[in-house]
Amino acid sequence: MRAVELEKDALAAAEEQAALRQRAYQRQADLQTRGVGTSALVEEAELSASSARQAVVTRRQALAQTEARVDQSTTALTRAHIALDEAQRRLVETEIRAEFDAQLEDVSVVAGRRISANEQLATLVDPAALEVAFRVSTQQYLQLLNASDQPRELPVTVTLDFYGASVSSAGTLIREGAAVGEGQTGRLLFAALEEPRGFKPGDFVTVKIAEPPLERVALLPATALGPAGDVLVLGADERLEAVQVELLRRQGDEVLVRAALDGRMVVAERTPLLGAGIKVRPLNTEAGSGPTGPDVQAEATMLELTEERRARLVAFIEGNERMPAEAKQRLLAQLSEPMVPAQVIERLEARMGG
C-alpha cells in the first residue's frame, strides 16, 4: 500500500508539472501572436509540454502496475490463509482409529516421524477374536465338504499344550484358503475360537474337528476290502459271496464302509485262495467273557516302550532347553517306569513331530 501512495504522489507531481509546461506553452504562443516571441521558443515550450504529458502517462502506468502487484499480493495472502486453514483442518482430522479394540503388534511409528501414504503403521490383534490356521490332507479336506463343495461349519476343539498342562477352547470351522502355497501340500483351513483366553498369535496348537456321526456304516479291517471295492461274506451253505460296498474313508488299518451287512460274517483278511463260491468253515468270532472294568481301562492307558523308543523320548526331554527342570524330572521319572501313560507318550511324540 505504501508503494501505491508513492506512485500516486509521483503522478500528482507529474500532472502538476504537465500543467505548468502547458501554461508556459500557451504564454509563448500568445507572445508569438503579438509578434514578441519566436517560433523556436514556441516549439521548445510545446515539446516541454508534450514531454510532461508523456511523463503523466508513464506515472499512470506505474501506478496501475503497483496496484496490480498489490492485488496479486492480496490474492496470494488470501490463498496462504486458505492453505493454512486447510492444513489445520487436516491436522485436526488426521486421526487413525481402528474399528475395534485391539492390541498393537509390529509398531513402526514414533513421535515426530513422518509417514508416507499406504505405509503400515502397526498390526492390530483383537485378543477376543482369534482364529487358528491349520492344514489337513486333501483326503481329509474332501471329507469335510458339504453338498455345495464348501467346508461345513463343524465344531472344533483347539488345545494348547505346555509341559504337562493344557488350555482348550471350542471353535467353529469358518473358511478355507483360496490357494495352495508354493511348496505346500493339502488344504489350509481356518477356525474361529469361541473362548480364546490364554491363546496368543503364533501359538502351536492341536486342532480336533468333530465330524457328524456316520450312520449305517461298518468298521472293517482294511484287509477285508478287495481291489474291486467288495468284501467276502458268508452266505448260504457256508459259501462266500462277494458284496459290493461303498468305501467312506480309511482310518489307519481299518476302513468304514456302507452296505447291507447287518448280521452277516465278513472275511477279515483276503487271500488269493479266497473268492466267491468257495465253501469255508467260519471260526467262532463272538466276544468271550474276558475281564472288564476300571482296572482293564487303566491298563489300556499304559504302554510298554521299547528301549529305542524310550531312549528317543529321553533324549528329546534332556535336549529341550525351554522345558523347566521340574517338568523334566517328572517326565524322566515316568519314562523310567516299565509302563508309561499313553497320554504322556502321545504329547511328547507330537512335540517331537513323530
PDB file of C-alpha atoms in Angstrom, residues 171-338:
ATOM      1  CA  GLY A 171     -14.383 -73.148  17.908  1.00  0.00           C
ATOM      2  CA  THR A 172     -16.066 -73.377  14.533  1.00  0.00           C
ATOM      3  CA  LEU A 173     -14.649 -74.093  11.099  1.00  0.00           C
ATOM      4  CA  ILE A 174     -15.322 -70.915   9.101  1.00  0.00           C
ATOM      5  CA  ARG A 175     -13.379 -70.866   5.834  1.00  0.00           C
ATOM      6  CA  GLU A 176     -10.607 -72.323   3.704  1.00  0.00           C
ATOM      7  CA  GLY A 177      -7.526 -70.953   1.989  1.00  0.00           C
ATOM      8  CA  ALA A 178      -8.052 -69.773  -1.583  1.00  0.00           C
ATOM      9  CA  ALA A 179      -4.896 -71.385  -2.961  1.00  0.00           C
ATOM     10  CA  VAL A 180      -2.173 -73.854  -2.082  1.00  0.00           C
ATOM     11  CA  GLY A 181       1.060 -72.049  -1.243  1.00  0.00           C
ATOM     12  CA  GLU A 182       4.254 -72.755  -3.111  1.00  0.00           C
ATOM     13  CA  GLY A 183       5.912 -75.852  -1.728  1.00  0.00           C
ATOM     14  CA  GLN A 184       2.833 -76.703   0.385  1.00  0.00           C
ATOM     15  CA  THR A 185       0.504 -79.697   0.275  1.00  0.00           C
ATOM     16  CA  GLY A 186      -3.007 -80.378   1.492  1.00  0.00           C
ATOM     17  CA  ARG A 187      -5.532 -77.657   2.247  1.00  0.00           C
ATOM     18  CA  LEU A 188      -5.385 -74.695   4.631  1.00  0.00           C
ATOM     19  CA  LEU A 189      -8.441 -74.252   6.876  1.00  0.00           C
ATOM     20  CA  PHE A 190      -9.389 -71.568   9.406  1.00  0.00           C
ATOM     21  CA  ALA A 191     -11.448 -71.862  12.579  1.00  0.00           C
ATOM     22  CA  ALA A 192     -12.708 -69.110  14.900  1.00  0.00           C
ATOM     23  CA  LEU A 193     -12.117 -69.568  18.634  1.00  0.00           C
ATOM     24  CA  GLU A 194     -15.093 -69.076  20.923  1.00  0.00           C
ATOM     25  CA  GLU A 195     -13.076 -68.692  24.149  1.00  0.00           C
ATOM     26  CA  PRO A 196      -9.558 -67.526  23.188  1.00  0.00           C
ATOM     27  CA  ARG A 197      -8.488 -66.895  26.783  1.00  0.00           C
ATOM     28  CA  GLY A 198      -4.855 -67.939  27.154  1.00  0.00           C
ATOM     29  CA  PHE A 199      -4.142 -68.098  23.410  1.00  0.00           C
ATOM     30  CA  LYS A 200      -1.834 -65.754  21.526  1.00  0.00           C
ATOM     31  CA  PRO A 201      -0.986 -65.383  17.834  1.00  0.00           C
ATOM     32  CA  GLY A 202       1.866 -67.726  16.961  1.00  0.00           C
ATOM     33  CA  ASP A 203       0.947 -70.500  19.411  1.00  0.00           C
ATOM     34  CA  PHE A 204       1.460 -74.067  18.213  1.00  0.00           C
ATOM     35  CA  VAL A 205      -1.831 -75.820  18.945  1.00  0.00           C
ATOM     36  CA  THR A 206      -3.629 -79.088  18.282  1.00  0.00           C
ATOM     37  CA  VAL A 207      -6.917 -78.913  16.381  1.00  0.00           C
ATOM     38  CA  LYS A 208      -9.550 -81.642  16.530  1.00  0.00           C
ATOM     39  CA  ILE A 209     -12.580 -81.487  14.243  1.00  0.00           C
ATOM     40  CA  ALA A 210     -15.825 -83.076  15.398  1.00  0.00           C
ATOM     41  CA  GLU A 211     -17.424 -84.598  12.341  1.00  0.00           C
ATOM     42  CA  PRO A 212     -21.104 -85.549  12.248  1.00  0.00           C
ATOM     43  CA  PRO A 213     -21.713 -89.229  13.024  1.00  0.00           C
ATOM     44  CA  LEU A 214     -21.795 -91.624  10.109  1.00  0.00           C
ATOM     45  CA  GLU A 215     -24.927 -93.758  10.104  1.00  0.00           C
ATOM     46  CA  ARG A 216     -25.442 -97.246   8.707  1.00  0.00           C
ATOM     47  CA  VAL A 217     -21.716 -97.969   8.380  1.00  0.00           C
ATOM     48  CA  ALA A 218     -19.468-100.877   9.271  1.00  0.00           C
ATOM     49  CA  LEU A 219     -15.929-100.745  10.625  1.00  0.00           C
ATOM     50  CA  LEU A 220     -13.808-103.455   8.988  1.00  0.00           C
ATOM     51  CA  PRO A 221     -10.115-104.272   8.732  1.00  0.00           C
ATOM     52  CA  ALA A 222      -8.530-102.740   5.655  1.00  0.00           C
ATOM     53  CA  THR A 223      -7.512-106.238   4.551  1.00  0.00           C
ATOM     54  CA  ALA A 224     -11.193-107.180   4.191  1.00  0.00           C
ATOM     55  CA  LEU A 225     -11.710-104.781   1.273  1.00  0.00           C
ATOM     56  CA  GLY A 226     -10.926-106.124  -2.153  1.00  0.00           C
ATOM     57  CA  PRO A 227      -9.414-104.170  -5.051  1.00  0.00           C
ATOM     58  CA  ALA A 228     -12.828-104.022  -6.737  1.00  0.00           C
ATOM     59  CA  GLY A 229     -14.438-102.382  -3.718  1.00  0.00           C
ATOM     60  CA  ASP A 230     -16.157-105.524  -2.440  1.00  0.00           C
ATOM     61  CA  VAL A 231     -15.972-107.766   0.610  1.00  0.00           C
ATOM     62  CA  LEU A 232     -16.479-111.500   1.039  1.00  0.00           C
ATOM     63  CA  VAL A 233     -19.354-112.501   3.319  1.00  0.00           C
ATOM     64  CA  LEU A 234     -20.555-115.886   4.477  1.00  0.00           C
ATOM     65  CA  GLY A 235     -23.642-116.913   2.560  1.00  0.00           C
ATOM     66  CA  ALA A 236     -25.873-119.941   2.344  1.00  0.00           C
ATOM     67  CA  ASP A 237     -24.277-123.360   2.705  1.00  0.00           C
ATOM     68  CA  GLU A 238     -21.259-121.616   4.242  1.00  0.00           C
ATOM     69  CA  ARG A 239     -20.100-120.401   0.858  1.00  0.00           C
ATOM     70  CA  LEU A 240     -18.509-116.985   0.289  1.00  0.00           C
ATOM     71  CA  GLU A 241     -20.349-114.249  -1.549  1.00  0.00           C
ATOM     72  CA  ALA A 242     -18.905-111.000  -2.951  1.00  0.00           C
ATOM     73  CA  VAL A 243     -20.851-107.948  -1.773  1.00  0.00           C
ATOM     74  CA  GLN A 244     -20.154-104.513  -3.247  1.00  0.00           C
ATOM     75  CA  VAL A 245     -19.674-101.837  -0.572  1.00  0.00           C
ATOM     76  CA  GLU A 246     -19.265 -98.056  -0.539  1.00  0.00           C
ATOM     77  CA  LEU A 247     -15.915 -97.015   0.894  1.00  0.00           C
ATOM     78  CA  LEU A 248     -16.440 -93.941   3.071  1.00  0.00           C
ATOM     79  CA  ARG A 249     -12.949 -93.493   4.479  1.00  0.00           C
ATOM     80  CA  ARG A 250      -9.792 -95.170   5.663  1.00  0.00           C
ATOM     81  CA  GLN A 251      -8.666 -94.947   9.294  1.00  0.00           C
ATOM     82  CA  GLY A 252      -5.220 -96.433   9.676  1.00  0.00           C
ATOM     83  CA  ASP A 253      -5.568-100.203   9.299  1.00  0.00           C
ATOM     84  CA  GLU A 254      -9.363-100.009   9.211  1.00  0.00           C
ATOM     85  CA  VAL A 255     -11.999 -98.861   6.746  1.00  0.00           C
ATOM     86  CA  LEU A 256     -15.530 -97.521   7.089  1.00  0.00           C
ATOM     87  CA  VAL A 257     -17.911 -98.962   4.518  1.00  0.00           C
ATOM     88  CA  ARG A 258     -21.632 -98.739   3.874  1.00  0.00           C
ATOM     89  CA  ALA A 259     -23.515-101.830   2.700  1.00  0.00           C
ATOM     90  CA  ALA A 260     -26.225-104.253   3.752  1.00  0.00           C
ATOM     91  CA  LEU A 261     -24.044-106.317   6.071  1.00  0.00           C
ATOM     92  CA  ASP A 262     -26.224-106.429   9.182  1.00  0.00           C
ATOM     93  CA  GLY A 263     -25.791-109.747  10.961  1.00  0.00           C
ATOM     94  CA  ARG A 264     -23.508-111.217   8.305  1.00  0.00           C
ATOM     95  CA  MET A 265     -19.978-112.508   8.802  1.00  0.00           C
ATOM     96  CA  VAL A 266     -17.235-110.813   6.751  1.00  0.00           C
ATOM     97  CA  VAL A 267     -13.846-112.261   5.851  1.00  0.00           C
ATOM     98  CA  ALA A 268     -11.356-110.166   7.832  1.00  0.00           C
ATOM     99  CA  GLU A 269      -8.326-110.846   5.612  1.00  0.00           C
ATOM    100  CA  ARG A 270      -8.465-111.528   1.894  1.00  0.00           C
ATOM    101  CA  THR A 271      -6.052-114.010   0.342  1.00  0.00           C
ATOM    102  CA  PRO A 272      -5.639-115.219  -3.241  1.00  0.00           C
ATOM    103  CA  LEU A 273      -7.158-118.558  -2.161  1.00  0.00           C
ATOM    104  CA  LEU A 274     -10.471-116.992  -1.169  1.00  0.00           C
ATOM    105  CA  GLY A 275     -13.163-115.962  -3.608  1.00  0.00           C
ATOM    106  CA  ALA A 276     -16.881-116.018  -4.280  1.00  0.00           C
ATOM    107  CA  GLY A 277     -18.413-119.523  -4.217  1.00  0.00           C
ATOM    108  CA  ILE A 278     -15.725-121.125  -2.079  1.00  0.00           C
ATOM    109  CA  LYS A 279     -17.022-123.098   0.878  1.00  0.00           C
ATOM    110  CA  VAL A 280     -15.374-122.225   4.174  1.00  0.00           C
ATOM    111  CA  ARG A 281     -15.680-123.103   7.839  1.00  0.00           C
ATOM    112  CA  PRO A 282     -16.218-119.951   9.947  1.00  0.00           C
ATOM    113  CA  LEU A 283     -14.299-119.504  13.154  1.00  0.00           C
ATOM    114  CA  ASN A 284     -16.006-118.503  16.407  1.00  0.00           C
ATOM    115  CA  THR A 285     -15.577-114.712  16.480  1.00  0.00           C
ATOM    116  CA  GLU A 286     -18.061-113.962  19.216  1.00  0.00           C
ATOM    117  CA  ALA A 287     -16.668-111.960  22.110  1.00  0.00           C
ATOM    118  CA  GLY A 288     -15.681-114.010  25.114  1.00  0.00           C
ATOM    119  CA  SER A 289     -16.269-113.205  28.735  1.00  0.00           C
ATOM    120  CA  GLY A 290     -12.905-111.577  29.333  1.00  0.00           C
ATOM    121  CA  PRO A 291     -12.140-109.254  32.233  1.00  0.00           C
ATOM    122  CA  THR A 292     -13.635-105.784  32.121  1.00  0.00           C
ATOM    123  CA  GLY A 293     -13.865-102.833  34.461  1.00  0.00           C
ATOM    124  CA  PRO A 294     -11.774 -99.860  35.654  1.00  0.00           C
ATOM    125  CA  ASP A 295      -8.592-101.940  36.104  1.00  0.00           C
ATOM    126  CA  VAL A 296      -8.663-103.038  32.485  1.00  0.00           C
ATOM    127  CA  GLN A 297      -9.339 -99.464  31.308  1.00  0.00           C
ATOM    128  CA  ALA A 298      -6.466 -98.139  33.384  1.00  0.00           C
ATOM    129  CA  GLU A 299      -4.194-100.829  31.996  1.00  0.00           C
ATOM    130  CA  ALA A 300      -5.219 -99.842  28.466  1.00  0.00           C
ATOM    131  CA  THR A 301      -3.931 -96.294  29.041  1.00  0.00           C
ATOM    132  CA  MET A 302      -0.445 -97.571  29.960  1.00  0.00           C
ATOM    133  CA  LEU A 303       2.051 -98.578  27.275  1.00  0.00           C
ATOM    134  CA  GLU A 304       5.249-100.589  27.383  1.00  0.00           C
ATOM    135  CA  LEU A 305       8.027 -98.847  25.472  1.00  0.00           C
ATOM    136  CA  THR A 306      10.817-100.404  23.511  1.00  0.00           C
ATOM    137  CA  GLU A 307      14.310 -99.390  24.541  1.00  0.00           C
ATOM    138  CA  GLU A 308      14.817 -97.486  21.286  1.00  0.00           C
ATOM    139  CA  ARG A 309      11.587 -95.554  21.675  1.00  0.00           C
ATOM    140  CA  ARG A 310      12.309 -94.837  25.355  1.00  0.00           C
ATOM    141  CA  ALA A 311      15.811 -93.568  24.537  1.00  0.00           C
ATOM    142  CA  ARG A 312      14.459 -91.281  21.839  1.00  0.00           C
ATOM    143  CA  LEU A 313      11.947 -89.710  24.252  1.00  0.00           C
ATOM    144  CA  VAL A 314      14.576 -89.291  26.986  1.00  0.00           C
ATOM    145  CA  ALA A 315      16.965 -87.618  24.540  1.00  0.00           C
ATOM    146  CA  PHE A 316      14.248 -85.206  23.458  1.00  0.00           C
ATOM    147  CA  ILE A 317      13.452 -84.207  27.053  1.00  0.00           C
ATOM    148  CA  GLU A 318      17.095 -83.771  28.052  1.00  0.00           C
ATOM    149  CA  GLY A 319      17.835 -81.703  24.945  1.00  0.00           C
ATOM    150  CA  ASN A 320      14.859 -79.363  25.404  1.00  0.00           C
ATOM    151  CA  GLU A 321      16.314 -76.174  26.916  1.00  0.00           C
ATOM    152  CA  ARG A 322      12.928 -74.446  27.235  1.00  0.00           C
ATOM    153  CA  MET A 323      11.411 -77.126  29.486  1.00  0.00           C
ATOM    154  CA  PRO A 324      11.570 -76.352  33.239  1.00  0.00           C
ATOM    155  CA  ALA A 325      13.760 -78.611  35.347  1.00  0.00           C
ATOM    156  CA  GLU A 326      10.817 -79.841  37.464  1.00  0.00           C
ATOM    157  CA  ALA A 327       8.900 -80.886  34.352  1.00  0.00           C
ATOM    158  CA  LYS A 328      11.978 -82.703  33.024  1.00  0.00           C
ATOM    159  CA  GLN A 329      12.402 -84.639  36.271  1.00  0.00           C
ATOM    160  CA  ARG A 330       8.732 -85.593  36.364  1.00  0.00           C
ATOM    161  CA  LEU A 331       8.722 -86.821  32.759  1.00  0.00           C
ATOM    162  CA  LEU A 332      12.031 -88.678  33.103  1.00  0.00           C
ATOM    163  CA  ALA A 333      10.681 -90.416  36.210  1.00  0.00           C
ATOM    164  CA  GLN A 334       7.614 -91.543  34.278  1.00  0.00           C
ATOM    165  CA  LEU A 335       9.729 -92.800  31.379  1.00  0.00           C
ATOM    166  CA  SER A 336      11.923 -94.815  33.738  1.00  0.00           C
ATOM    167  CA  GLU A 337       8.937 -96.984  34.703  1.00  0.00           C
ATOM    168  CA  PRO A 338       8.182-100.192  32.757  1.00  0.00           C
TER     169      PRO A 338
END
